[in-house]
Short mmCIF file of C-alpha atoms and ligand atoms in Angstrom, two decimals:
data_model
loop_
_atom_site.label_atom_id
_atom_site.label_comp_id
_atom_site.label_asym_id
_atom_site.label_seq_id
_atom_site.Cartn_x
_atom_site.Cartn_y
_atom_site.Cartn_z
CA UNK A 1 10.77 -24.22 15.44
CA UNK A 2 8.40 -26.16 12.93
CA UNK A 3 9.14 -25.23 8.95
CA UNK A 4 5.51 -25.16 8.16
CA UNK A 5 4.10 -21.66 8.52
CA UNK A 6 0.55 -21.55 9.42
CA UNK A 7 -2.23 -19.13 9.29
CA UNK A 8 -1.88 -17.85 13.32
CA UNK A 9 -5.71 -17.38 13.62
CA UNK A 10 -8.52 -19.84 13.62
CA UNK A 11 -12.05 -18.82 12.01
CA UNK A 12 -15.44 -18.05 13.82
CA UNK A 13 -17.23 -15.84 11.20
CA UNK A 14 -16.81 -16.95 7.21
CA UNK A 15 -18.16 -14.91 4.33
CA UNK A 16 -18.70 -17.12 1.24
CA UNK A 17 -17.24 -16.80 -2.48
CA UNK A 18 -19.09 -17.40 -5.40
CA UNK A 19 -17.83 -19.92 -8.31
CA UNK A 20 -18.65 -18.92 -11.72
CA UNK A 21 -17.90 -20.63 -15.07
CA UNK A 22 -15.51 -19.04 -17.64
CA UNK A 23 -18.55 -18.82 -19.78
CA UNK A 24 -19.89 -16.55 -17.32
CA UNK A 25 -16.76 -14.81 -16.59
CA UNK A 26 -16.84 -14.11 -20.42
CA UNK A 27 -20.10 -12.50 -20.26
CA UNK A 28 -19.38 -10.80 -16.97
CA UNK A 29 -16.15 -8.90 -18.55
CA UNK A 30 -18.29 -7.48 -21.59
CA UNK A 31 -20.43 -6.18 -19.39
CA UNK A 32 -17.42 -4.73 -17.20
CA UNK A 33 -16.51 -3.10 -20.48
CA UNK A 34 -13.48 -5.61 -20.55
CA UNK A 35 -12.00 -3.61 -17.32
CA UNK A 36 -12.26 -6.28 -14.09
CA UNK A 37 -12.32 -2.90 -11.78
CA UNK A 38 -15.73 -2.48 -13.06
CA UNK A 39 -16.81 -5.82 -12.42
CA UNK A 40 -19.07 -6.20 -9.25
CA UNK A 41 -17.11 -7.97 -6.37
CA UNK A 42 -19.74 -10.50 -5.86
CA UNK A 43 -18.81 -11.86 -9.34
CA UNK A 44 -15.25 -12.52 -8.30
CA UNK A 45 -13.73 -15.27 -6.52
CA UNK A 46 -10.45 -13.90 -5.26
CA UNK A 47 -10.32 -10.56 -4.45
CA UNK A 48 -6.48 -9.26 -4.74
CA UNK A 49 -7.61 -5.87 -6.37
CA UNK A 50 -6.10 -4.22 -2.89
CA UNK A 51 -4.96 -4.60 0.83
CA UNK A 52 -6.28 -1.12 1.93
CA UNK A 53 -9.73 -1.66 3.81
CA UNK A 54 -10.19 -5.58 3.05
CA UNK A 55 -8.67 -6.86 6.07
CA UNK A 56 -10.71 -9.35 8.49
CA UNK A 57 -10.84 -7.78 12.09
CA UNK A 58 -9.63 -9.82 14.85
CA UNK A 59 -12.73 -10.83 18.08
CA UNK A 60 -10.20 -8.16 20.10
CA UNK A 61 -11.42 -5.50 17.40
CA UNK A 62 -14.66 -6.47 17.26
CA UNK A 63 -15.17 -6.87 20.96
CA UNK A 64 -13.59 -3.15 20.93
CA UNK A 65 -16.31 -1.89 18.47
CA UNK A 66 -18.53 -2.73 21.64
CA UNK A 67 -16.63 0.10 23.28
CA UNK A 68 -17.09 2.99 20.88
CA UNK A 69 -17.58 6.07 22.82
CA UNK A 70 -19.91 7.87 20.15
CA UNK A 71 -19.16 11.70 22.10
CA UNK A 72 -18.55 14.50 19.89
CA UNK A 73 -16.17 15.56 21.49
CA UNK A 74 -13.82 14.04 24.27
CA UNK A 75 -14.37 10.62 23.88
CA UNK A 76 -13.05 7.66 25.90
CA UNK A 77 -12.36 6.01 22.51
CA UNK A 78 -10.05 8.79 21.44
CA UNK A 79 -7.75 8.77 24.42
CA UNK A 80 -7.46 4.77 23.93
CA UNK A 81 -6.75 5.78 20.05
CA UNK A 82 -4.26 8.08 21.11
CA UNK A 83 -2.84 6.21 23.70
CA UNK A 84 -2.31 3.61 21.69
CA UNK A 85 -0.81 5.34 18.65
CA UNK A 86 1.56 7.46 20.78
CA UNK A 87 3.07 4.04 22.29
CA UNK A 88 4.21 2.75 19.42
CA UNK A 89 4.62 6.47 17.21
CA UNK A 90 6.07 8.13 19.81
CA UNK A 91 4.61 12.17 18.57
CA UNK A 92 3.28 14.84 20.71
CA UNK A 93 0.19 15.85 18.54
CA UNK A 94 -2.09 12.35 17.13
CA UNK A 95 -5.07 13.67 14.89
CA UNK A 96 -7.57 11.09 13.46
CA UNK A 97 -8.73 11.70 9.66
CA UNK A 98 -11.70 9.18 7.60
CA UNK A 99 -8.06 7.95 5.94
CA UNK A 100 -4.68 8.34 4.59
CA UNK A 101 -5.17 10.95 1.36
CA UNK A 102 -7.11 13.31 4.03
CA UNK A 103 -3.78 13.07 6.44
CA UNK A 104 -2.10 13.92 3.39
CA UNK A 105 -4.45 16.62 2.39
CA UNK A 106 -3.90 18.66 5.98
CA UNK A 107 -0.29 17.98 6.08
CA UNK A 108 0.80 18.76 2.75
CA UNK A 109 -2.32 22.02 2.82
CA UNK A 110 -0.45 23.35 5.96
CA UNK A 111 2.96 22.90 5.42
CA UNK A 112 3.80 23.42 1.13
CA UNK A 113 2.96 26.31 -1.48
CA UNK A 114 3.32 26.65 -4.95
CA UNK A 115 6.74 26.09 -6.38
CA UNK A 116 8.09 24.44 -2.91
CA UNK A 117 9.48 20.81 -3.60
CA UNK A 118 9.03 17.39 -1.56
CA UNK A 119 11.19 14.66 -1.77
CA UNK A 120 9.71 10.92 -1.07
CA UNK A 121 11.78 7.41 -1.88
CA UNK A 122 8.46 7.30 -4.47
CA UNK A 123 5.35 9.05 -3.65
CA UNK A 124 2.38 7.06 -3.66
CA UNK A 125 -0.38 8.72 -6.30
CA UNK A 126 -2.70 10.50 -3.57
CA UNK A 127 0.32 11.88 -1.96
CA UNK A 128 1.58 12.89 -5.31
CA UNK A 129 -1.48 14.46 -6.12
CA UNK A 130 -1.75 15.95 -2.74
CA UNK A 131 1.05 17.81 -2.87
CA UNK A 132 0.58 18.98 -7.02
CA UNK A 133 -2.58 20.14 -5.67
CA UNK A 134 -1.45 22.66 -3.75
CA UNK A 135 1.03 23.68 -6.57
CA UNK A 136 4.11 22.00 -4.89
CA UNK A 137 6.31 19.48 -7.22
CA UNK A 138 6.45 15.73 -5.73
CA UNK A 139 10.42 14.36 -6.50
CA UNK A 140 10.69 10.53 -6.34
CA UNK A 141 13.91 9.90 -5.07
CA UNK A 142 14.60 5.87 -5.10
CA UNK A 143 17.63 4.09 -4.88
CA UNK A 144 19.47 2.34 -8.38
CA UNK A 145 18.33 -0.79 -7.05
CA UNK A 146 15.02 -0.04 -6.53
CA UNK A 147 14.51 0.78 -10.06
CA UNK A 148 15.07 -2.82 -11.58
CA UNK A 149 11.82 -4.96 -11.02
CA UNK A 150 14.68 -8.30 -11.28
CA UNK A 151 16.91 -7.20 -9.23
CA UNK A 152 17.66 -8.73 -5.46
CA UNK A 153 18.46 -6.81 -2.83
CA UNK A 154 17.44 -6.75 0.55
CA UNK A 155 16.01 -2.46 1.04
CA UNK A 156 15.45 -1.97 -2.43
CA UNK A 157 13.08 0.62 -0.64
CA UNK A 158 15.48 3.00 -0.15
CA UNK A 159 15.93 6.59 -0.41
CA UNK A 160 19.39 7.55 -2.67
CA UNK A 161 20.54 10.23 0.05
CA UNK A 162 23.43 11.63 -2.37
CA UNK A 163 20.66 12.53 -4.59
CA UNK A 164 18.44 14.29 -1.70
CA UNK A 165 21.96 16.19 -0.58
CA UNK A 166 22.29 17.31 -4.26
CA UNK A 167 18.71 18.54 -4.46
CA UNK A 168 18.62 19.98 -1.65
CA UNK A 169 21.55 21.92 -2.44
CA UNK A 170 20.36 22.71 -6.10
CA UNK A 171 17.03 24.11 -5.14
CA UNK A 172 17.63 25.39 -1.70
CA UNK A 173 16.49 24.67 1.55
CA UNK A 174 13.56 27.07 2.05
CA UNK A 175 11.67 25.50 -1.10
CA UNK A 176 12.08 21.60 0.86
CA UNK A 177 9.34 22.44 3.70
CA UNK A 178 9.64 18.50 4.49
CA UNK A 179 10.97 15.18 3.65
CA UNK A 180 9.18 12.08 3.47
CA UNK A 181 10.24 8.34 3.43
CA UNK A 182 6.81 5.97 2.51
CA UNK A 183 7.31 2.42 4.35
CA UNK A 184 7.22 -0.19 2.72
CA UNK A 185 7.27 1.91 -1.06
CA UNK A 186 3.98 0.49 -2.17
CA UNK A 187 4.61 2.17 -5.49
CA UNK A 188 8.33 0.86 -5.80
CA UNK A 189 7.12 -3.30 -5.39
CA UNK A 190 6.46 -2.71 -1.84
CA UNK A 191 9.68 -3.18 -0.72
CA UNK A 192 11.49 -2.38 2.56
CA UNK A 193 13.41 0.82 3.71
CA UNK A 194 16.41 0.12 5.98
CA UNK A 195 16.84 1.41 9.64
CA UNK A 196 20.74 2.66 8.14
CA UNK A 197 18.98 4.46 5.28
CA UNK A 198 16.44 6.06 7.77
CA UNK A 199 19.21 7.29 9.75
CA UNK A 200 21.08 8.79 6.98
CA UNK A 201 17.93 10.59 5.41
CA UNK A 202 17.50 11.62 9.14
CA UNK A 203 20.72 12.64 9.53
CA UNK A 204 20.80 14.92 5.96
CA UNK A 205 16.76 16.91 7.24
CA UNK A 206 18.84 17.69 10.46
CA UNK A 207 21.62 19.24 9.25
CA UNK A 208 19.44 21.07 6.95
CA UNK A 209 16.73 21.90 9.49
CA UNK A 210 14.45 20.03 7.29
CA UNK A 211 11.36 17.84 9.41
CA UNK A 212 11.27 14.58 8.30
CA UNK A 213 8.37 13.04 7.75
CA UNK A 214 6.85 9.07 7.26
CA UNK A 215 4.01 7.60 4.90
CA UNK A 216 3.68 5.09 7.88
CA UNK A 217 0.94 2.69 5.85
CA UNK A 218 3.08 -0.72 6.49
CA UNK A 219 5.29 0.30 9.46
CA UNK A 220 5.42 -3.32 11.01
CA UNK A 221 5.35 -5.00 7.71
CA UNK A 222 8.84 -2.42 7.59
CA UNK A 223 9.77 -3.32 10.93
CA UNK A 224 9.46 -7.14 10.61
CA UNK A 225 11.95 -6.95 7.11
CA UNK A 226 14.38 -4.56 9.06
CA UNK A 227 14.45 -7.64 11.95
CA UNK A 228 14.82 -9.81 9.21
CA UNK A 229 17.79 -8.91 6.96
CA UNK A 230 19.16 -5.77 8.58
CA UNK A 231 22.26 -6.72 10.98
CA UNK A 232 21.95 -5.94 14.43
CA UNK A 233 18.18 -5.72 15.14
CA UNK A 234 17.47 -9.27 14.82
CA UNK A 235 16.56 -9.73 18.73
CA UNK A 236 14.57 -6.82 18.54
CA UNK A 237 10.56 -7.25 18.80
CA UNK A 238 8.89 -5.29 15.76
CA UNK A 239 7.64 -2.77 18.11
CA UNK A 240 11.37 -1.94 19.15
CA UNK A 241 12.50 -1.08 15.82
CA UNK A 242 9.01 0.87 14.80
CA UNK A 243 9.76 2.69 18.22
CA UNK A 244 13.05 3.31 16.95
CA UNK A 245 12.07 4.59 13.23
CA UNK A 246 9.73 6.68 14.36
CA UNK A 247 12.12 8.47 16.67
CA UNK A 248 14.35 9.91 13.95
CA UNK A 249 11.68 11.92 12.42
CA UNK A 250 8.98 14.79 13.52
CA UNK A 251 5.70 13.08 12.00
CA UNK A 252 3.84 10.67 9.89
CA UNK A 253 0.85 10.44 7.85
CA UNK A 254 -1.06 6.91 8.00
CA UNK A 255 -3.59 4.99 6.69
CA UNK A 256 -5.23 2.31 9.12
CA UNK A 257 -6.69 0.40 6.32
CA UNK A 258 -3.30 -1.09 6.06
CA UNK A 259 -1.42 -1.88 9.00
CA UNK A 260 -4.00 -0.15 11.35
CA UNK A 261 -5.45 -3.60 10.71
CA UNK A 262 -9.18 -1.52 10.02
CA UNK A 263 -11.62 -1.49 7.43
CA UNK A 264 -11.70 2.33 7.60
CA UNK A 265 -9.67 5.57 9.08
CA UNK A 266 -6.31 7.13 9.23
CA UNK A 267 -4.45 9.94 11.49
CA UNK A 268 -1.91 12.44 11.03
CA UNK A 269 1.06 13.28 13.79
CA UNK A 270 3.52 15.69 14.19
CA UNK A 271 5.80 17.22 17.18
CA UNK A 272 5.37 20.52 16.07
CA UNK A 273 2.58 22.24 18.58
CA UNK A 274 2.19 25.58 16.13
CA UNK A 275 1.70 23.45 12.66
CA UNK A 276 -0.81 20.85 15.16
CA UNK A 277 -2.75 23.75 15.96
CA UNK A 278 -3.31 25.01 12.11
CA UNK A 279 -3.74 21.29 11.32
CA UNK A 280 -6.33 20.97 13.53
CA UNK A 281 -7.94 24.17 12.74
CA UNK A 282 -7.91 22.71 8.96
CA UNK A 283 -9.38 19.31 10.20
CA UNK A 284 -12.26 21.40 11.95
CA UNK A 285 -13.24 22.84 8.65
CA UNK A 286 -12.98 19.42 6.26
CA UNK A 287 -13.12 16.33 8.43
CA UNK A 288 -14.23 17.18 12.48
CA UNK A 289 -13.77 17.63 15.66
CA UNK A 290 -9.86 16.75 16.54
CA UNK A 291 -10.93 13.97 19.50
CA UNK A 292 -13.09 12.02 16.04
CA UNK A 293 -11.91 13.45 12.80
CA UNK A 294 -14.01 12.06 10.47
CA UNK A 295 -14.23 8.58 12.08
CA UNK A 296 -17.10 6.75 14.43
CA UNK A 297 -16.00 6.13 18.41
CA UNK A 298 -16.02 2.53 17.15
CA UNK A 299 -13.71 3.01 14.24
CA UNK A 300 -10.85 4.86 17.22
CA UNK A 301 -11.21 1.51 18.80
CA UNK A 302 -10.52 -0.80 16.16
CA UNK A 303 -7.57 0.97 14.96
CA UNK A 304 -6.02 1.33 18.68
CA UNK A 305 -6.00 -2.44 18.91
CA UNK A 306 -5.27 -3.02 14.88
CA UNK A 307 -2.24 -0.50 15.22
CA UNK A 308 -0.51 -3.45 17.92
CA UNK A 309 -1.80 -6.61 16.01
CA UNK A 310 0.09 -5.23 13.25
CA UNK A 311 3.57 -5.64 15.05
CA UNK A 312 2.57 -8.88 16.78
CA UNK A 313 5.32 -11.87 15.63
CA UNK A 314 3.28 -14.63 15.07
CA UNK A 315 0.97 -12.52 12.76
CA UNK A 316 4.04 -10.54 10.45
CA UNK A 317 5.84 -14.20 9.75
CA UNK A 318 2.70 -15.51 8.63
CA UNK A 319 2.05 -12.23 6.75
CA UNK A 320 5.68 -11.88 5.18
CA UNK A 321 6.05 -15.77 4.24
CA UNK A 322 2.32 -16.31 2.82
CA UNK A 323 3.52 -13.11 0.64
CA UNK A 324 6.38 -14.64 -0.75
CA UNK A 325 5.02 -18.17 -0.82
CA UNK A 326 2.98 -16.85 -3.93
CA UNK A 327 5.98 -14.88 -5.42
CA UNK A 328 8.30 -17.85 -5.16
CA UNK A 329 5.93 -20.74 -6.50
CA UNK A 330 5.35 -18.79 -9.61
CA UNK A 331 8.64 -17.42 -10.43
CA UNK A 332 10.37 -20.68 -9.52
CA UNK A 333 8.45 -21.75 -12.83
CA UNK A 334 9.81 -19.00 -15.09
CA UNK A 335 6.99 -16.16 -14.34
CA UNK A 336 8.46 -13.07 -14.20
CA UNK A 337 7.76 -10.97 -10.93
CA UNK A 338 9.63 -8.11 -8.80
CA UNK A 339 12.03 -9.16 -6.94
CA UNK A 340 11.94 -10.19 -4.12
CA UNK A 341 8.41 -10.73 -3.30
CA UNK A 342 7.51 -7.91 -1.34
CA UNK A 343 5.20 -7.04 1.96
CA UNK A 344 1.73 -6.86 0.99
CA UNK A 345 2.10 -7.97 -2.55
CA UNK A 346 3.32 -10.03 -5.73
CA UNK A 347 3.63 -7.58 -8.84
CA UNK A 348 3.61 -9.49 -12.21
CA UNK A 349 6.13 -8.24 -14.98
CA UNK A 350 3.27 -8.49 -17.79
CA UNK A 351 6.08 -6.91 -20.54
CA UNK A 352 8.40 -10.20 -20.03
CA UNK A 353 5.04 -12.15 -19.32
CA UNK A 354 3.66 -10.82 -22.90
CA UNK A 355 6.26 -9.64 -24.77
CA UNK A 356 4.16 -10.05 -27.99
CA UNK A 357 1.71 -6.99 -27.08
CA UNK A 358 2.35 -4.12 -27.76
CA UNK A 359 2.49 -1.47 -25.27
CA UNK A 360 -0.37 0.92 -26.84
CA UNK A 361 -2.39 -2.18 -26.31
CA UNK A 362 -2.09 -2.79 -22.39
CA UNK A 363 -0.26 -6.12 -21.42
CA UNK A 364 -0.74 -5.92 -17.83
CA UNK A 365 -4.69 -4.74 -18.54
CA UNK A 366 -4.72 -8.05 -20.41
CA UNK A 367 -2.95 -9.87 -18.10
CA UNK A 368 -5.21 -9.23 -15.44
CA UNK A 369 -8.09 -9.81 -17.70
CA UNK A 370 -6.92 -13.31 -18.26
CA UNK A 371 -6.39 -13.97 -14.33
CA UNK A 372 -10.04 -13.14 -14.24
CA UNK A 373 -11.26 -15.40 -17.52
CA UNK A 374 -8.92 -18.26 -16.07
CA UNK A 375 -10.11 -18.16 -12.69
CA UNK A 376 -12.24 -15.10 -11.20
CA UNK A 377 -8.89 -13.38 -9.81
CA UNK A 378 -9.23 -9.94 -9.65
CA UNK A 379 -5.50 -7.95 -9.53
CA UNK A 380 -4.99 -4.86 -10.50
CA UNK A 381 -3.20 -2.88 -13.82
CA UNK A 382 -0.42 -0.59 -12.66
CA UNK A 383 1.69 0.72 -15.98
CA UNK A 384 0.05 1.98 -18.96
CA UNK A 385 -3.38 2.16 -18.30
CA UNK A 386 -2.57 3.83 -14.58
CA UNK A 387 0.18 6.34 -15.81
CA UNK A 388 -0.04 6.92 -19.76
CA UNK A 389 3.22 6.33 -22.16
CA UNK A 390 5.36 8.21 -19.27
CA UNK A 391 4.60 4.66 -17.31
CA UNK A 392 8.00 2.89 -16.72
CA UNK A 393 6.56 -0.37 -16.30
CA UNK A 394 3.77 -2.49 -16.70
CA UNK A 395 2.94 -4.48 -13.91
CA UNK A 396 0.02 -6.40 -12.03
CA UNK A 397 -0.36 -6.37 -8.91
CA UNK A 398 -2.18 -8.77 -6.43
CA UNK A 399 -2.53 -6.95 -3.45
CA UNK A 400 -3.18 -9.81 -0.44
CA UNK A 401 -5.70 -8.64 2.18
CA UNK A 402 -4.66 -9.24 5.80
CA UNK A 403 -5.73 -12.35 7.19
CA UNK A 404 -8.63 -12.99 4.68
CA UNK A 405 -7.57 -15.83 2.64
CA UNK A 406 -5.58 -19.39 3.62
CA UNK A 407 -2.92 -21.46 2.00
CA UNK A 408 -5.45 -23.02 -0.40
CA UNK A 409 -6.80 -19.86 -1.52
CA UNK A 410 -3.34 -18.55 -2.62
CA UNK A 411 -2.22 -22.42 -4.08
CA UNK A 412 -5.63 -22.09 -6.33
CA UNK A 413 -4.01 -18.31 -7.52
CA UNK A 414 -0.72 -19.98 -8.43
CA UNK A 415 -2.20 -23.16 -9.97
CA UNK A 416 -4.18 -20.31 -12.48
CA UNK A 417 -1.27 -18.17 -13.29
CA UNK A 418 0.60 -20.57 -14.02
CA UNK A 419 -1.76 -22.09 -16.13
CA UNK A 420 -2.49 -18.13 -17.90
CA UNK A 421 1.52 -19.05 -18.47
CA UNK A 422 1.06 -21.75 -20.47
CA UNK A 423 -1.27 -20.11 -22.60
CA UNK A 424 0.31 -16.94 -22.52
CA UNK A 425 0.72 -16.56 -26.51
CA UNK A 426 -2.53 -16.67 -27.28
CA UNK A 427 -3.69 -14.01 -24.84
CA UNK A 428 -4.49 -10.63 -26.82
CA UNK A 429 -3.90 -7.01 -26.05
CA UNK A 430 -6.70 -4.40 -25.71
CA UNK A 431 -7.60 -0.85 -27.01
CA UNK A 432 -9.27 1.81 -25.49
CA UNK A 433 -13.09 2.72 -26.18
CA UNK A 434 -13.61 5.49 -23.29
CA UNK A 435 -11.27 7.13 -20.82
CA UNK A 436 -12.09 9.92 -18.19
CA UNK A 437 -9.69 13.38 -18.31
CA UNK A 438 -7.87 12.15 -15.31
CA UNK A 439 -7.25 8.68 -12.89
CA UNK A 440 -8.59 6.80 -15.95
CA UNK A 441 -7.88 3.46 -14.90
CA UNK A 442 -10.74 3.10 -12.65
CA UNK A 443 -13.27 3.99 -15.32
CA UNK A 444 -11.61 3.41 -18.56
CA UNK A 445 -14.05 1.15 -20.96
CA UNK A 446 -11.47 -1.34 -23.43
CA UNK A 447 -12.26 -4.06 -26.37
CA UNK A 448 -10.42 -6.64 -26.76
CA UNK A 449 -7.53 -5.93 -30.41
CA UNK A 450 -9.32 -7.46 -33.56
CA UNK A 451 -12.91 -7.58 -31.98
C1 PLP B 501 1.81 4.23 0.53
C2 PLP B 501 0.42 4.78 0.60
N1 PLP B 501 0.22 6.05 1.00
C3 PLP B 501 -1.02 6.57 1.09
C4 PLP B 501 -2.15 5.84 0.77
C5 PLP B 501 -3.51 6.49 0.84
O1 PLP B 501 -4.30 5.95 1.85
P1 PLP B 501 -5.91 5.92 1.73
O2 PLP B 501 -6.26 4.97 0.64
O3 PLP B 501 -6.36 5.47 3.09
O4 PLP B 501 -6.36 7.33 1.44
C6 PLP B 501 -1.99 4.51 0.34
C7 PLP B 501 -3.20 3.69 -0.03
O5 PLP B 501 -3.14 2.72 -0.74
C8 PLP B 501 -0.68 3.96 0.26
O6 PLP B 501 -0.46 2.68 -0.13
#
């Protein structure tokens, strides 16, 4: 097999970028109230802000688009939707939802009530919210490793199962309606969760009568890291071992922006037929009709072929090396990221990378700022800013979006962080001017200290 790794598509449709000058940039980010989410997208030249919804579709997707049956109810492209989801998910009961937080919305509406408990390896913030909205108390639950950005180690996605035994035990088992394992843990570096681990979780909501339950966003990104580095499934194909993890619990929740390899959507599945029927009564009321929920015919389609692109070979060792091939080039010259590189993104460790600001005044906020200045990359804040003082890091993330951008794109985002490097002394923190009562980052309005 050739070394060189190579982008396993060829392109028929391209959308141009737009160059800017850092003068411009300068002006751009005053107007943006010195925050690059409120910058407008066509003002930015690489786009690593998120992977959820900026994937390219493949000509099988958009050929399948073609195929949308548009029925309200019934529709062809529902049973191919279904079809499709159940081959590789494996559950009785497959409801579609617009995306992921509305899966989590039903499931968690359904299924929790106040002062019940739900343990996740780390919840992602809609699901945390999700289930604090309906008065229930999210418990991150991550393993030692996973809470060291340097450390290396090969599932640092993990659950810690002694400490779901002891809470279990501690609170009882009627307040844990469910369990739920989020793969990869976008929250925790998005880093891999072990078939072993899966098991034992499995193993501890059986014994305990306890349904298990998956934040499925990047199953095959999962599945390709368990073929890689977990003994004994290395002649598996992807599909195999996502066959496999799905079988050892009773239901997911999902967002196809991710790995269902669509620009929109998301489903919900469970083997339970009594909590299917109240989750589709729910569904009814908030999103539609159970054979659409919330989505176009044509959406159905795209995500019943994006679901099996996902887990194609070719595709997750192009996805899984370009990935790294970011992480490595940078660290190998001193810049400090989580370890290892993870699925669907390289986080940035802006309190080693800045150590000179202090944390009132945002380091990874500034950080990102200066990826922008440098060279119109947009990334995004997750510490401070995100979270408040409770935040345990401060990091920034560049999310990569499936199958959007080549080898020279990401060589032109290492040759400007590692030029941001260089300069990294004189780069100055920020204060804030404006923040909403809640999920400030997205609006908050900064200056830059000293202006
Ligand atoms: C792990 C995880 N769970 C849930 C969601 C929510 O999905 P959506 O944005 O489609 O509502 C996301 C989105 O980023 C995610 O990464």
């Amino acid at each position: 097999m050739p070394r060189t790794i190579i982008e396993p598509f060829r392109i028929k449709s391209v959308e141009p970028i737009r160059w800017t000058t850092r003068q411009e940039r300068e002006k751009l980010w005053r107007a943006a109230h010195y925050n690059v989410f409120l910058l407008p997208a066509a003002d930015v030249l690489i786009d690593l802000l998120t992977d959820s919804g900026t994937g390219a579709m493949s000509t099988h997707q958009w050929a399948a688009v073609m195929e949308g049956d548009e029925s309200y109810a019934g529709s062809k492209s529902f049973d191919r939707f279904r079809a499709s989801v159940q081959d590789i998910f494996g559950y009785r009961h497959v409801i579609p939802t617009h995306q992921g937080r509305a899966a989590e919305r039903i499931l968690f509406g359904v299924m929790c009530k106040k002062s019940d408990v739900v343990p996740n390896n780390t919840h992602f913030d809609t699901t945390r919210a999700n289930v604090e909205f309906v008065g229930a108390e999210a418990i991150d639950l991550p393993c030692p490793e996973g809470k060291q950005p340097s450390a290396k180690h090969p599932f640092k996605g993990n659950m810690d199962v002694v400490a779901l035994k002891e809470l279990i035990g501690r609170v009882g088992r009627e307040r844990v309606p469910l369990v739920m394992l989020t793969v990869t843990n976008n929250s925790g570096g998005g880093q891999p969760v072990s078939l072993e681990n899966v098991r034992a979780v499995s193993t501890v909501c059986r014994e305990h009568k306890i349904p298990l339950y998956f934040d499925a966003c990047r199953f095959a990104e999962n599945s390709y890291f368990i073929k890689l580095r977990e003994k004994g499934h290395e002649d598996k194909t992807p599909k195999q071992i996502a066959q496999e993890m799905f079988s050892y619990g009773d239901g997911c929740t999902m967002s196809a922006k991710k790995d269902g390899m669509a620009n929109i959507g998301g489903f919900l599945c469970t083997n339970d037929d009594l909590l299917a029927q109240q989750e589709k009564d729910l569904l009814i009321l908030t999103e539609g009709y159970p054979t659409y929920g919330g989505l176009a015919g044509r959406d159905l389609e795209a995500i019943a072929i994006g679901v099996q692109e996902a887990l194609e070979e070719d595709y997750l060792r192009y996805r899984i090396a370009s990935t790294a091939y970011l992480g490595n080039h940078i660290s190998e010259q001193g810049v400090p990221i989580v370890q290892p590189p993870g699925g669907h993104a390289i986080y940035l460790d802006a309190r080693a990378f800045l150590p000179h600001i202090p944390l009132e005044q945002f380091p990874a906020v500034a950080l990102a700022a200066e990826l922008y200045l440098e060279g119109g990359i947009r990334s995004v804040e997750i510490g401070r800013l995100m979270f408040g003082p409770a935040a345990k890091m401060d990091l920034v993330r560049l999310a990569i979006p499936r199958r959007v951008y080549t080898q020279s794109h990401i060589d032109y985002v290492v040759e400007i962080i590692l030029e941001v490097w260089k300069k990294r002394n004189s780069i100055r923190g920020l204060k804030l001017t404006y923040e909403a009562p809640f999920l400030r980052h997205f609006t908050a309005r900064l200056e830059p200290y000293g202006s």
